[in-house]
Amino acid sequence: MLNPAATTVHPGTPRKIIRSKDDLAINGAPPAFAETLHVGRPNIVNRAGFLQRVDQVLDNNWLTNNGPLVQEFERRIAQYLGVRHCVAMCNGTIALEIAIRALGMEGEVIVPSWTFVATAHSLYWQGITPVFADIDPATHNLHPDAVRRMITPRTSGIIGVHLWGRAAPVEELQAIADEHGLKLMFDAAHAFGSTCQGKSIGRFGACEVLSFHATKAFNTMEGGAVVTDDDELAETMRLMRNFGFKGYDNVIHPGTNGKMVEVCAAMGLANLDSFDEIIAVNRRNHAAYKQALAGIPGISVLDYDPVERNSHHYVVAEIDGGCVASRDEIIAALHAENVLARKYFWPGAHRMQPYRDLFPHAGLMLGNTGRVADRVIILPTGTAISPEMIGDICAIIRLLAEPA
Ligand code: T4K
């Protein structure tokens, strides 16, 4: 039910009172929030811990190239996840590219289209064809049957994505990979801190790739890593991220520059100390959204399995045909109120370039992807968002979406 006198935060002016649609910014009223509420506002929770480590970086006079903080960061991430190796990188996309190359993927690799475009680009960028397989609309993750349908003689691998930090069907994908002699790795960009059957994500497939981008629950400003139990693979990736150098003047492998800098490791170490706090805020926010949007016909909020760990970093609402407002009407109304809700990952990678021109008929095999892409709204969460803000955001949605 709509709170008939929902009020919103608008510093410097009287709080906006929302009683009817006339009070909405799309109808000419002032916006509810003076400052934009973002999806992906960085969590900055341990400023003192970060600044103290930045001092350490400057005192060390060692800024990059496998410095002491990066080494400490790698040790702590590996320990946190229970993997043998963490190879820290400058971002998740370079980490994907290096992992793909180190695994020897070539020809065609099966990926979801329902992901951030970096998953596909990291293949295409190195001359490998991303082949898009459809998802299970209930989980938003690759559907194993759809993966099977896309295998050809040119297929060399599968990249599963743990979308929203919820595990891809790891066992089924491993079985398919084993049956067809394919390499399997995971894009775990959303899944730092998640578990699958109680086991940390980071421990599945040949390796898993993490992103620590500013907009992630756990961030190093820019950053990423490949985690693996495979000693040889880890060694190859360490060479690849540093031009192939093994010691001074000795290049033994083709490589690039994928190194994480010390300041990013400083941010990561500080945030790791406070990661539980971030998760607690996200859990609280997710529950607040679920509660405040409950019972609106045609609107649901994606759940996280209560027996698994998840950072609850993405609040994913789905708007279906049973809702009196369309997804795009709700997004437009929220933007007018300075709530920058997003449509991640609409319209799907297969409808972005160069894939739209290269594979104009890919959508025929991606029915679920298309339907889900037209339904999602990602709502702001993280430490910058309070339960009061969520109450106000949801009051606006309810006003638009509840039948008169
Ligand atoms: N695989 C998957 C499944 C991924 O989701 C990603 C990245 C990757 C691979 C690649 O990992 P990285 O190479 O990025 O490490 C953002 C992020 O840039 C991207 O890292 C992330 N996924 C994706 C889901 O979201 P955009 O294009 O939406 O970013 P942008 O600039 O629109 O920022 C998002 C919101 O955050 C904005 O409303 C502004 C706000 N923001 C952003 C930054 C950077 C801030 O308030 N402060 C900030 O410092 O891609």
Tab-separated table of C-alpha atoms and ligand atoms in Angstrom:
chain	number	residue	atom	x	y	z
A	1	MET	CA	0.000	0.000	0.000
A	2	LEU	CA	1.102	3.526	-0.700
A	3	ASN	CA	2.106	5.618	2.236
A	4	PRO	CA	-0.180	8.575	1.493
A	5	ALA	CA	2.336	11.062	2.819
A	6	ALA	CA	5.662	9.605	1.771
A	7	THR	CA	8.343	12.240	2.150
A	8	THR	CA	11.678	12.441	0.436
A	9	VAL	CA	15.076	13.836	1.309
A	10	HIS	CA	15.852	17.104	-0.418
A	11	PRO	CA	18.489	18.959	1.617
A	12	GLY	CA	18.090	22.720	1.727
A	13	THR	CA	14.412	22.638	0.834
A	14	PRO	CA	11.368	21.315	2.635
A	15	ARG	CA	11.038	17.536	2.282
A	16	LYS	CA	8.966	16.704	-0.722
A	17	ILE	CA	5.646	15.133	0.130
A	18	ILE	CA	4.316	12.550	-2.298
A	19	ARG	CA	0.577	12.104	-2.103
A	20	SER	CA	-0.411	11.727	-5.716
A	21	LYS	CA	1.073	11.519	-9.179
A	22	ASP	CA	1.042	15.340	-9.303
A	23	ASP	CA	3.873	15.244	-6.758
A	24	LEU	CA	6.154	13.329	-9.135
A	25	ALA	CA	9.019	15.082	-10.924
A	26	ILE	CA	7.882	13.668	-14.289
A	27	ASN	CA	4.739	15.732	-13.766
A	28	GLY	CA	6.631	18.955	-13.022
A	29	ALA	CA	7.235	18.691	-9.255
A	30	PRO	CA	10.803	19.186	-7.960
A	31	PRO	CA	12.933	16.026	-7.787
A	32	ALA	CA	12.820	13.998	-4.613
A	33	PHE	CA	16.589	13.913	-4.150
A	34	ALA	CA	18.874	16.918	-4.488
A	35	GLU	CA	21.840	14.662	-5.185
A	36	THR	CA	21.714	11.795	-7.622
A	37	LEU	CA	21.414	8.336	-6.079
A	38	HIS	CA	23.611	5.988	-8.098
A	39	VAL	CA	23.726	2.268	-8.643
A	40	GLY	CA	27.362	1.482	-7.991
A	41	ARG	CA	28.308	4.374	-5.723
A	42	PRO	CA	31.662	3.192	-4.326
A	43	ASN	CA	31.642	1.837	-0.781
A	44	ILE	CA	34.221	3.904	1.072
A	45	VAL	CA	34.137	2.429	4.553
A	46	ASN	CA	37.678	2.425	5.881
A	47	ARG	CA	39.175	5.794	4.969
A	48	ALA	CA	41.699	5.712	7.829
A	49	GLY	CA	42.885	2.213	6.932
A	50	PHE	CA	43.297	3.252	3.303
A	51	LEU	CA	45.161	6.496	4.043
A	52	GLN	CA	47.500	4.786	6.469
A	53	ARG	CA	48.417	2.280	3.742
A	54	VAL	CA	48.863	5.054	1.170
A	55	ASP	CA	51.442	6.565	3.528
A	56	GLN	CA	53.096	3.160	3.609
A	57	VAL	CA	53.179	3.088	-0.226
A	58	LEU	CA	54.849	6.489	-0.326
A	59	ASP	CA	57.298	5.532	2.429
A	60	ASN	CA	58.179	2.377	0.511
A	61	ASN	CA	58.801	4.412	-2.634
A	62	TRP	CA	57.416	1.417	-4.489
A	63	LEU	CA	54.320	2.235	-6.550
A	64	THR	CA	53.718	-0.727	-8.846
A	65	ASN	CA	55.358	-3.853	-10.351
A	66	ASN	CA	54.467	-6.537	-7.813
A	67	GLY	CA	54.997	-4.341	-4.765
A	68	PRO	CA	54.618	-5.461	-1.146
A	69	LEU	CA	50.971	-4.363	-0.817
A	70	VAL	CA	49.940	-6.213	-3.981
A	71	GLN	CA	51.675	-9.308	-2.641
A	72	GLU	CA	49.893	-8.966	0.702
A	73	PHE	CA	46.604	-8.375	-1.118
A	74	GLU	CA	47.062	-11.525	-3.211
A	75	ARG	CA	47.851	-13.602	-0.115
A	76	ARG	CA	44.806	-12.312	1.733
A	77	ILE	CA	42.401	-12.788	-1.181
A	78	ALA	CA	43.674	-16.329	-1.792
A	79	GLN	CA	43.276	-17.123	1.909
A	80	TYR	CA	39.804	-15.544	2.047
A	81	LEU	CA	38.611	-17.668	-0.879
A	82	GLY	CA	40.538	-20.828	-0.027
A	83	VAL	CA	42.394	-20.943	-3.373
A	84	ARG	CA	46.077	-21.565	-3.996
A	85	HIS	CA	46.675	-18.516	-6.196
A	86	CYS	CA	45.368	-15.006	-6.621
A	87	VAL	CA	46.958	-13.144	-9.525
A	88	ALA	CA	45.984	-9.492	-9.066
A	89	MET	CA	45.463	-7.384	-12.184
A	90	CYS	CA	44.747	-3.787	-13.171
A	91	ASN	CA	41.062	-4.558	-13.885
A	92	GLY	CA	38.645	-7.412	-14.464
A	93	THR	CA	38.637	-7.096	-18.252
A	94	ILE	CA	42.408	-7.521	-18.599
A	95	ALA	CA	42.146	-10.377	-16.091
A	96	LEU	CA	39.553	-12.039	-18.357
A	97	GLU	CA	41.744	-11.544	-21.429
A	98	ILE	CA	44.803	-12.977	-19.716
A	99	ALA	CA	42.905	-15.964	-18.319
A	100	ILE	CA	41.354	-16.712	-21.736
A	101	ARG	CA	44.776	-16.560	-23.404
A	102	ALA	CA	46.518	-18.549	-20.682
A	103	LEU	CA	43.919	-21.308	-21.018
A	104	GLY	CA	44.515	-21.424	-24.777
A	105	MET	CA	40.922	-20.701	-25.754
A	106	GLU	CA	40.466	-20.138	-29.491
A	107	GLY	CA	37.871	-20.400	-32.261
A	108	GLU	CA	34.501	-20.096	-30.539
A	109	VAL	CA	33.754	-19.740	-26.848
A	110	ILE	CA	30.250	-19.970	-25.404
A	111	VAL	CA	29.159	-17.110	-23.145
A	112	PRO	CA	25.882	-15.627	-21.999
A	113	SER	CA	24.690	-12.489	-23.750
A	114	TRP	CA	23.068	-11.526	-20.447
A	115	THR	CA	26.204	-10.080	-18.845
A	116	PHE	CA	28.310	-6.938	-18.933
A	117	VAL	CA	29.716	-6.578	-22.445
A	118	ALA	CA	33.293	-7.065	-21.168
A	119	THR	CA	32.707	-10.841	-21.022
A	120	ALA	CA	32.191	-10.948	-24.799
A	121	HIS	CA	34.679	-8.201	-25.642
A	122	SER	CA	37.517	-9.971	-23.833
A	123	LEU	CA	37.143	-12.802	-26.362
A	124	TYR	CA	36.493	-10.739	-29.473
A	125	TRP	CA	39.437	-8.452	-28.643
A	126	GLN	CA	41.757	-11.416	-29.138
A	127	GLY	CA	40.183	-12.824	-32.294
A	128	ILE	CA	37.923	-15.384	-30.584
A	129	THR	CA	34.219	-15.531	-31.483
A	130	PRO	CA	31.848	-15.195	-28.541
A	131	VAL	CA	28.871	-17.484	-29.139
A	132	PHE	CA	25.901	-16.391	-27.083
A	133	ALA	CA	23.841	-18.990	-25.236
A	134	ASP	CA	20.523	-18.330	-23.553
A	135	ILE	CA	19.845	-18.105	-19.835
A	136	ASP	CA	17.417	-19.620	-17.378
A	137	PRO	CA	15.011	-16.736	-16.708
A	138	ALA	CA	14.651	-17.819	-13.068
A	139	THR	CA	18.365	-17.556	-12.292
A	140	HIS	CA	19.566	-15.134	-15.017
A	141	ASN	CA	22.498	-17.539	-15.490
A	142	LEU	CA	23.450	-19.732	-18.458
A	143	HIS	CA	21.049	-22.605	-19.097
A	144	PRO	CA	23.034	-25.836	-19.560
A	145	ASP	CA	20.703	-27.039	-22.357
A	146	ALA	CA	21.228	-23.775	-24.218
A	147	VAL	CA	24.994	-24.196	-23.863
A	148	ARG	CA	24.817	-27.698	-25.362
A	149	ARG	CA	22.864	-26.334	-28.338
A	150	MET	CA	25.630	-23.864	-29.198
A	151	ILE	CA	28.557	-26.330	-29.298
A	152	THR	CA	30.209	-26.696	-32.727
A	153	PRO	CA	33.493	-28.276	-33.885
A	154	ARG	CA	35.107	-24.837	-33.418
A	155	THR	CA	34.087	-24.516	-29.756
A	156	SER	CA	37.090	-24.478	-27.424
A	157	GLY	CA	35.554	-23.314	-24.182
A	158	ILE	CA	32.772	-21.967	-22.010
A	159	ILE	CA	32.804	-18.887	-19.834
A	160	GLY	CA	30.050	-19.034	-17.226
A	161	VAL	CA	29.087	-15.815	-15.456
A	162	HIS	CA	27.865	-15.780	-11.850
A	163	LEU	CA	25.425	-12.986	-12.532
A	164	TRP	CA	24.483	-10.813	-9.565
A	165	GLY	CA	26.913	-12.975	-7.570
A	166	ARG	CA	24.535	-15.952	-7.764
A	167	ALA	CA	26.354	-19.084	-8.839
A	168	ALA	CA	26.126	-20.263	-12.446
A	169	PRO	CA	25.273	-23.982	-12.765
A	170	VAL	CA	28.860	-24.974	-12.084
A	171	GLU	CA	28.414	-28.754	-11.967
A	172	GLU	CA	26.354	-28.958	-15.154
A	173	LEU	CA	28.769	-26.706	-17.029
A	174	GLN	CA	31.742	-28.746	-15.804
A	175	ALA	CA	30.009	-31.941	-16.999
A	176	ILE	CA	29.442	-30.416	-20.459
A	177	ALA	CA	33.041	-29.192	-20.615
A	178	ASP	CA	34.383	-32.620	-19.624
A	179	GLU	CA	32.134	-34.436	-22.088
A	180	HIS	CA	33.234	-32.242	-25.018
A	181	GLY	CA	36.853	-31.596	-24.008
A	182	LEU	CA	36.246	-27.870	-23.502
A	183	LYS	CA	37.993	-25.403	-21.210
A	184	LEU	CA	35.739	-23.942	-18.542
A	185	MET	CA	36.304	-20.715	-16.649
A	186	PHE	CA	34.031	-18.288	-14.848
A	187	ASP	CA	33.528	-14.569	-14.969
A	188	ALA	CA	33.037	-14.017	-11.246
A	189	ALA	CA	33.113	-10.217	-11.515
A	190	HIS	CA	29.975	-9.956	-9.342
A	191	ALA	CA	30.741	-12.822	-7.039
A	192	PHE	CA	33.506	-11.874	-4.639
A	193	GLY	CA	32.335	-13.194	-1.273
A	194	SER	CA	29.676	-15.505	-2.743
A	195	THR	CA	29.428	-19.216	-2.123
A	196	CYS	CA	28.005	-22.119	-4.120
A	197	GLN	CA	26.979	-25.109	-2.027
A	198	GLY	CA	28.985	-23.587	0.799
A	199	LYS	CA	32.182	-23.437	-1.259
A	200	SER	CA	33.657	-20.043	-2.144
A	201	ILE	CA	33.139	-18.875	-5.689
A	202	GLY	CA	36.660	-18.614	-7.033
A	203	ARG	CA	37.198	-22.359	-6.759
A	204	PHE	CA	35.259	-23.559	-9.810
A	205	GLY	CA	36.359	-24.334	-13.363
A	206	ALA	CA	40.004	-23.955	-14.396
A	207	CYS	CA	40.029	-20.429	-12.978
A	208	GLU	CA	37.713	-17.599	-12.030
A	209	VAL	CA	37.983	-13.896	-12.739
A	210	LEU	CA	37.084	-11.234	-10.185
A	211	SER	CA	36.476	-7.534	-10.727
A	212	PHE	CA	37.258	-5.038	-7.994
A	213	HIS	CA	35.987	-2.031	-9.947
A	214	ALA	CA	34.879	1.052	-7.992
A	215	THR	CA	31.233	0.100	-8.547
A	216	LYS	CA	31.586	-3.384	-7.052
A	217	ALA	CA	30.688	-4.323	-3.472
A	218	PHE	CA	34.359	-4.819	-2.766
A	219	ASN	CA	36.574	-2.401	-4.666
A	220	THR	CA	40.203	-1.516	-5.267
A	221	MET	CA	39.157	1.562	-7.326
A	222	GLU	CA	40.126	-0.277	-10.528
A	223	GLY	CA	41.292	-3.833	-10.214
A	224	GLY	CA	40.672	-7.484	-10.814
A	225	ALA	CA	42.237	-10.876	-10.309
A	226	VAL	CA	42.325	-14.398	-11.591
A	227	VAL	CA	42.078	-17.035	-8.880
A	228	THR	CA	42.969	-20.666	-9.440
A	229	ASP	CA	44.324	-23.814	-7.825
A	230	ASP	CA	46.427	-24.565	-10.917
A	231	ASP	CA	50.114	-23.752	-10.218
A	232	GLU	CA	51.178	-23.793	-13.865
A	233	LEU	CA	48.279	-21.618	-15.013
A	234	ALA	CA	48.991	-19.105	-12.250
A	235	GLU	CA	52.655	-18.942	-13.223
A	236	THR	CA	51.751	-18.356	-16.893
A	237	MET	CA	49.352	-15.559	-15.946
A	238	ARG	CA	51.961	-13.908	-13.727
A	239	LEU	CA	54.311	-13.833	-16.709
A	240	MET	CA	51.580	-12.568	-19.043
A	241	ARG	CA	50.602	-9.645	-16.802
A	242	ASN	CA	54.216	-8.398	-16.736
A	243	PHE	CA	55.307	-8.534	-20.417
A	244	GLY	CA	56.562	-12.104	-19.963
A	245	PHE	CA	59.496	-11.051	-17.772
A	246	LYS	CA	61.155	-13.655	-15.579
A	247	GLY	CA	63.776	-11.626	-13.739
A	248	TYR	CA	65.745	-8.757	-15.223
A	249	ASP	CA	66.294	-8.668	-18.995
A	250	ASN	CA	64.761	-12.104	-19.465
A	251	VAL	CA	61.492	-12.317	-21.401
A	252	ILE	CA	60.273	-15.895	-21.715
A	253	HIS	CA	56.638	-15.409	-22.747
A	254	PRO	CA	54.424	-13.035	-24.742
A	255	GLY	CA	52.722	-10.648	-22.364
A	256	THR	CA	51.015	-7.371	-21.693
A	257	ASN	CA	50.794	-4.896	-18.835
A	258	GLY	CA	48.095	-6.159	-16.480
A	259	LYS	CA	49.658	-5.187	-13.156
A	260	MET	CA	47.749	-3.862	-10.177
A	261	VAL	CA	49.260	-0.724	-8.629
A	262	GLU	CA	50.068	-0.371	-4.930
A	263	VAL	CA	47.437	2.287	-4.207
A	264	CYS	CA	44.736	-0.047	-5.515
A	265	ALA	CA	46.032	-2.848	-3.307
A	266	ALA	CA	45.946	-0.379	-0.381
A	267	MET	CA	42.259	0.269	-1.075
A	268	GLY	CA	41.619	-3.468	-1.357
A	269	LEU	CA	43.333	-4.286	1.933
A	270	ALA	CA	41.418	-1.532	3.725
A	271	ASN	CA	38.105	-2.674	2.211
A	272	LEU	CA	38.783	-6.310	2.985
A	273	ASP	CA	38.995	-5.383	6.676
A	274	SER	CA	35.523	-3.838	6.362
A	275	PHE	CA	33.873	-6.167	3.860
A	276	ASP	CA	31.528	-7.709	6.432
A	277	GLU	CA	30.176	-4.229	7.205
A	278	ILE	CA	29.481	-3.615	3.505
A	279	ILE	CA	27.666	-6.929	3.180
A	280	ALA	CA	25.574	-6.176	6.270
A	281	VAL	CA	24.443	-2.830	4.802
A	282	ASN	CA	23.620	-4.451	1.464
A	283	ARG	CA	21.639	-7.224	3.139
A	284	ARG	CA	19.661	-4.667	5.114
A	285	ASN	CA	18.979	-2.622	1.961
A	286	HIS	CA	17.945	-5.635	-0.067
A	287	ALA	CA	15.491	-6.688	2.643
A	288	ALA	CA	14.127	-3.119	2.815
A	289	TYR	CA	13.479	-3.088	-0.938
A	290	LYS	CA	11.828	-6.517	-0.816
A	291	GLN	CA	9.551	-5.428	1.964
A	292	ALA	CA	8.676	-2.048	0.463
A	293	LEU	CA	7.889	-3.440	-2.994
A	294	ALA	CA	6.003	-6.510	-1.770
A	295	GLY	CA	2.539	-7.055	-3.123
A	296	ILE	CA	2.720	-4.716	-6.133
A	297	PRO	CA	1.269	-6.710	-9.032
A	298	GLY	CA	3.886	-7.368	-11.712
A	299	ILE	CA	6.926	-6.383	-9.636
A	300	SER	CA	9.311	-8.832	-8.019
A	301	VAL	CA	12.758	-8.468	-6.492
A	302	LEU	CA	15.318	-11.196	-7.170
A	303	ASP	CA	16.159	-13.281	-4.096
A	304	TYR	CA	19.475	-14.475	-2.761
A	305	ASP	CA	19.610	-18.027	-1.426
A	306	PRO	CA	19.664	-17.613	2.369
A	307	VAL	CA	21.928	-20.633	2.842
A	308	GLU	CA	24.613	-19.210	0.542
A	309	ARG	CA	26.810	-16.189	1.127
A	310	ASN	CA	26.322	-13.257	-1.245
A	311	SER	CA	27.286	-9.598	-1.062
A	312	HIS	CA	23.676	-8.605	-1.939
A	313	HIS	CA	25.256	-5.928	-4.085
A	314	TYR	CA	22.626	-5.930	-6.816
A	315	VAL	CA	18.986	-5.158	-6.121
A	316	VAL	CA	17.335	-6.513	-9.254
A	317	ALA	CA	13.648	-5.759	-9.728
A	318	GLU	CA	11.693	-7.345	-12.568
A	319	ILE	CA	8.675	-5.605	-14.044
A	320	ASP	CA	6.401	-7.918	-15.996
A	321	GLY	CA	3.216	-7.501	-18.018
A	322	GLY	CA	1.118	-7.656	-14.837
A	323	CYS	CA	2.345	-4.222	-13.776
A	324	VAL	CA	0.300	-1.158	-14.754
A	325	ALA	CA	3.504	0.806	-15.458
A	326	SER	CA	6.137	-0.323	-17.929
A	327	ARG	CA	9.763	-0.836	-16.961
A	328	ASP	CA	10.795	2.200	-19.010
A	329	GLU	CA	8.096	4.411	-17.464
A	330	ILE	CA	9.349	3.505	-13.993
A	331	ILE	CA	12.972	4.164	-14.992
A	332	ALA	CA	12.044	7.551	-16.519
A	333	ALA	CA	10.128	8.555	-13.393
A	334	LEU	CA	12.994	7.512	-11.099
A	335	HIS	CA	15.547	9.399	-13.185
A	336	ALA	CA	13.397	12.526	-12.945
A	337	GLU	CA	13.561	12.141	-9.141
A	338	ASN	CA	17.393	11.874	-9.362
A	339	VAL	CA	17.362	8.135	-8.735
A	340	LEU	CA	19.674	6.786	-11.418
A	341	ALA	CA	18.258	3.256	-11.588
A	342	ARG	CA	19.870	1.179	-14.365
A	343	LYS	CA	18.787	-1.423	-16.908
A	344	TYR	CA	21.853	-3.665	-16.561
A	345	PHE	CA	22.522	-5.452	-18.921
A	346	TRP	CA	19.913	-4.327	-21.407
A	347	PRO	CA	19.740	-4.815	-24.358
A	348	GLY	CA	22.069	-7.839	-24.013
A	349	ALA	CA	25.577	-8.075	-25.477
A	350	HIS	CA	24.244	-9.641	-28.711
A	351	ARG	CA	22.415	-6.393	-29.441
A	352	MET	CA	25.546	-4.286	-28.881
A	353	GLN	CA	28.287	-3.688	-31.436
A	354	PRO	CA	30.072	-5.407	-33.049
A	355	TYR	CA	27.876	-8.410	-32.246
A	356	ARG	CA	24.614	-6.874	-33.493
A	357	ASP	CA	26.079	-6.530	-37.005
A	358	LEU	CA	28.087	-9.753	-36.889
A	359	PHE	CA	25.231	-11.938	-35.612
A	360	PRO	CA	21.982	-10.188	-36.589
A	361	HIS	CA	19.929	-13.329	-35.949
A	362	ALA	CA	21.471	-14.280	-32.573
A	363	GLY	CA	18.298	-13.163	-30.811
A	364	LEU	CA	16.430	-16.155	-32.281
A	365	MET	CA	18.314	-18.391	-29.832
A	366	LEU	CA	18.115	-15.892	-26.971
A	367	GLY	CA	14.421	-15.619	-26.166
A	368	ASN	CA	14.853	-15.632	-22.389
A	369	THR	CA	17.686	-13.115	-22.581
A	370	GLY	CA	15.489	-10.737	-24.585
A	371	ARG	CA	12.555	-11.081	-22.191
A	372	VAL	CA	14.659	-10.619	-19.058
A	373	ALA	CA	16.490	-7.646	-20.623
A	374	ASP	CA	13.172	-5.892	-21.144
A	375	ARG	CA	12.100	-6.446	-17.519
A	376	VAL	CA	14.973	-5.481	-15.221
A	377	ILE	CA	15.575	-2.432	-13.104
A	378	ILE	CA	18.677	-2.296	-10.933
A	379	LEU	CA	18.079	-0.106	-7.889
A	380	PRO	CA	20.671	1.868	-5.889
A	381	THR	CA	22.165	0.207	-2.836
A	382	GLY	CA	25.447	0.167	-0.931
A	383	THR	CA	26.675	2.242	1.956
A	384	ALA	CA	25.505	5.521	0.359
A	385	ILE	CA	21.858	4.403	0.505
A	386	SER	CA	19.770	4.444	3.700
A	387	PRO	CA	16.538	2.590	4.500
A	388	GLU	CA	14.748	5.975	4.481
A	389	MET	CA	15.888	6.610	0.913
A	390	ILE	CA	14.726	3.132	-0.046
A	391	GLY	CA	11.330	3.834	1.523
A	392	ASP	CA	11.026	6.957	-0.599
A	393	ILE	CA	12.222	5.279	-3.815
A	394	CYS	CA	9.730	2.479	-3.308
A	395	ALA	CA	6.906	4.907	-2.508
A	396	ILE	CA	7.511	6.521	-5.901
A	397	ILE	CA	7.513	3.132	-7.637
A	398	ARG	CA	4.364	2.090	-5.780
A	399	LEU	CA	2.558	5.269	-6.813
A	400	LEU	CA	3.350	4.532	-10.456
A	401	ALA	CA	2.856	0.810	-10.399
A	402	GLU	CA	-0.050	0.117	-8.079
A	403	PRO	CA	-3.428	-0.177	-9.801
A	404	ALA	CA	-5.633	2.872	-9.080
B	1	T4K	N1	32.308	-9.016	-16.196
B	1	T4K	C1	31.205	-8.555	-15.598
B	1	T4K	C2	30.051	-9.473	-15.426
B	1	T4K	C3	31.143	-7.225	-15.149
B	1	T4K	O1	30.010	-6.762	-14.560
B	1	T4K	C4	32.261	-6.385	-15.325
B	1	T4K	C5	32.218	-5.006	-14.895
B	1	T4K	C6	33.414	-6.930	-15.942
B	1	T4K	C7	33.392	-8.251	-16.368
B	1	T4K	C8	34.653	-6.113	-16.180
B	1	T4K	O2	35.321	-5.760	-14.984
B	1	T4K	P1	36.186	-4.381	-14.960
B	1	T4K	O3	37.124	-4.406	-16.122
B	1	T4K	O4	35.231	-3.232	-14.993
B	1	T4K	O5	36.912	-4.499	-13.643
B	1	T4K	C9	30.128	-0.390	-14.578
B	1	T4K	C10	31.557	-0.734	-14.279
B	1	T4K	O6	32.471	0.137	-14.964
B	1	T4K	C11	31.935	-2.148	-14.574
B	1	T4K	O7	33.097	-2.417	-13.829
B	1	T4K	C12	30.858	-3.119	-14.122
B	1	T4K	N2	31.117	-4.471	-14.537
B	1	T4K	C13	29.509	-2.698	-14.678
B	1	T4K	C14	28.419	-3.599	-14.178
B	1	T4K	O8	29.224	-1.379	-14.249
B	1	T4K	P2	29.071	1.316	-16.261
B	1	T4K	O9	29.341	1.584	-17.685
B	1	T4K	O10	27.683	1.056	-15.869
B	1	T4K	O11	29.730	2.432	-15.334
B	1	T4K	P3	29.252	3.905	-15.012
B	1	T4K	O12	30.388	4.794	-15.317
B	1	T4K	O13	27.947	4.171	-15.662
B	1	T4K	O14	29.105	3.874	-13.428
B	1	T4K	C15	28.026	3.209	-12.802
B	1	T4K	C16	27.398	4.130	-11.746
B	1	T4K	O15	28.274	4.271	-10.653
B	1	T4K	C17	27.096	5.505	-12.266
B	1	T4K	O16	25.762	5.785	-11.909
B	1	T4K	C18	28.059	6.414	-11.536
B	1	T4K	C19	28.468	5.643	-10.308
B	1	T4K	N3	29.884	5.842	-9.974
B	1	T4K	C20	30.828	5.291	-10.758
B	1	T4K	C21	32.159	5.440	-10.452
B	1	T4K	C22	33.220	4.816	-11.339
B	1	T4K	C23	30.220	6.583	-8.858
B	1	T4K	O17	29.335	7.091	-8.165
B	1	T4K	N4	31.540	6.723	-8.526
B	1	T4K	C24	32.536	6.178	-9.276
B	1	T4K	O18	33.727	6.305	-8.938
B	1	T4K	O19	29.976	0.025	-15.902
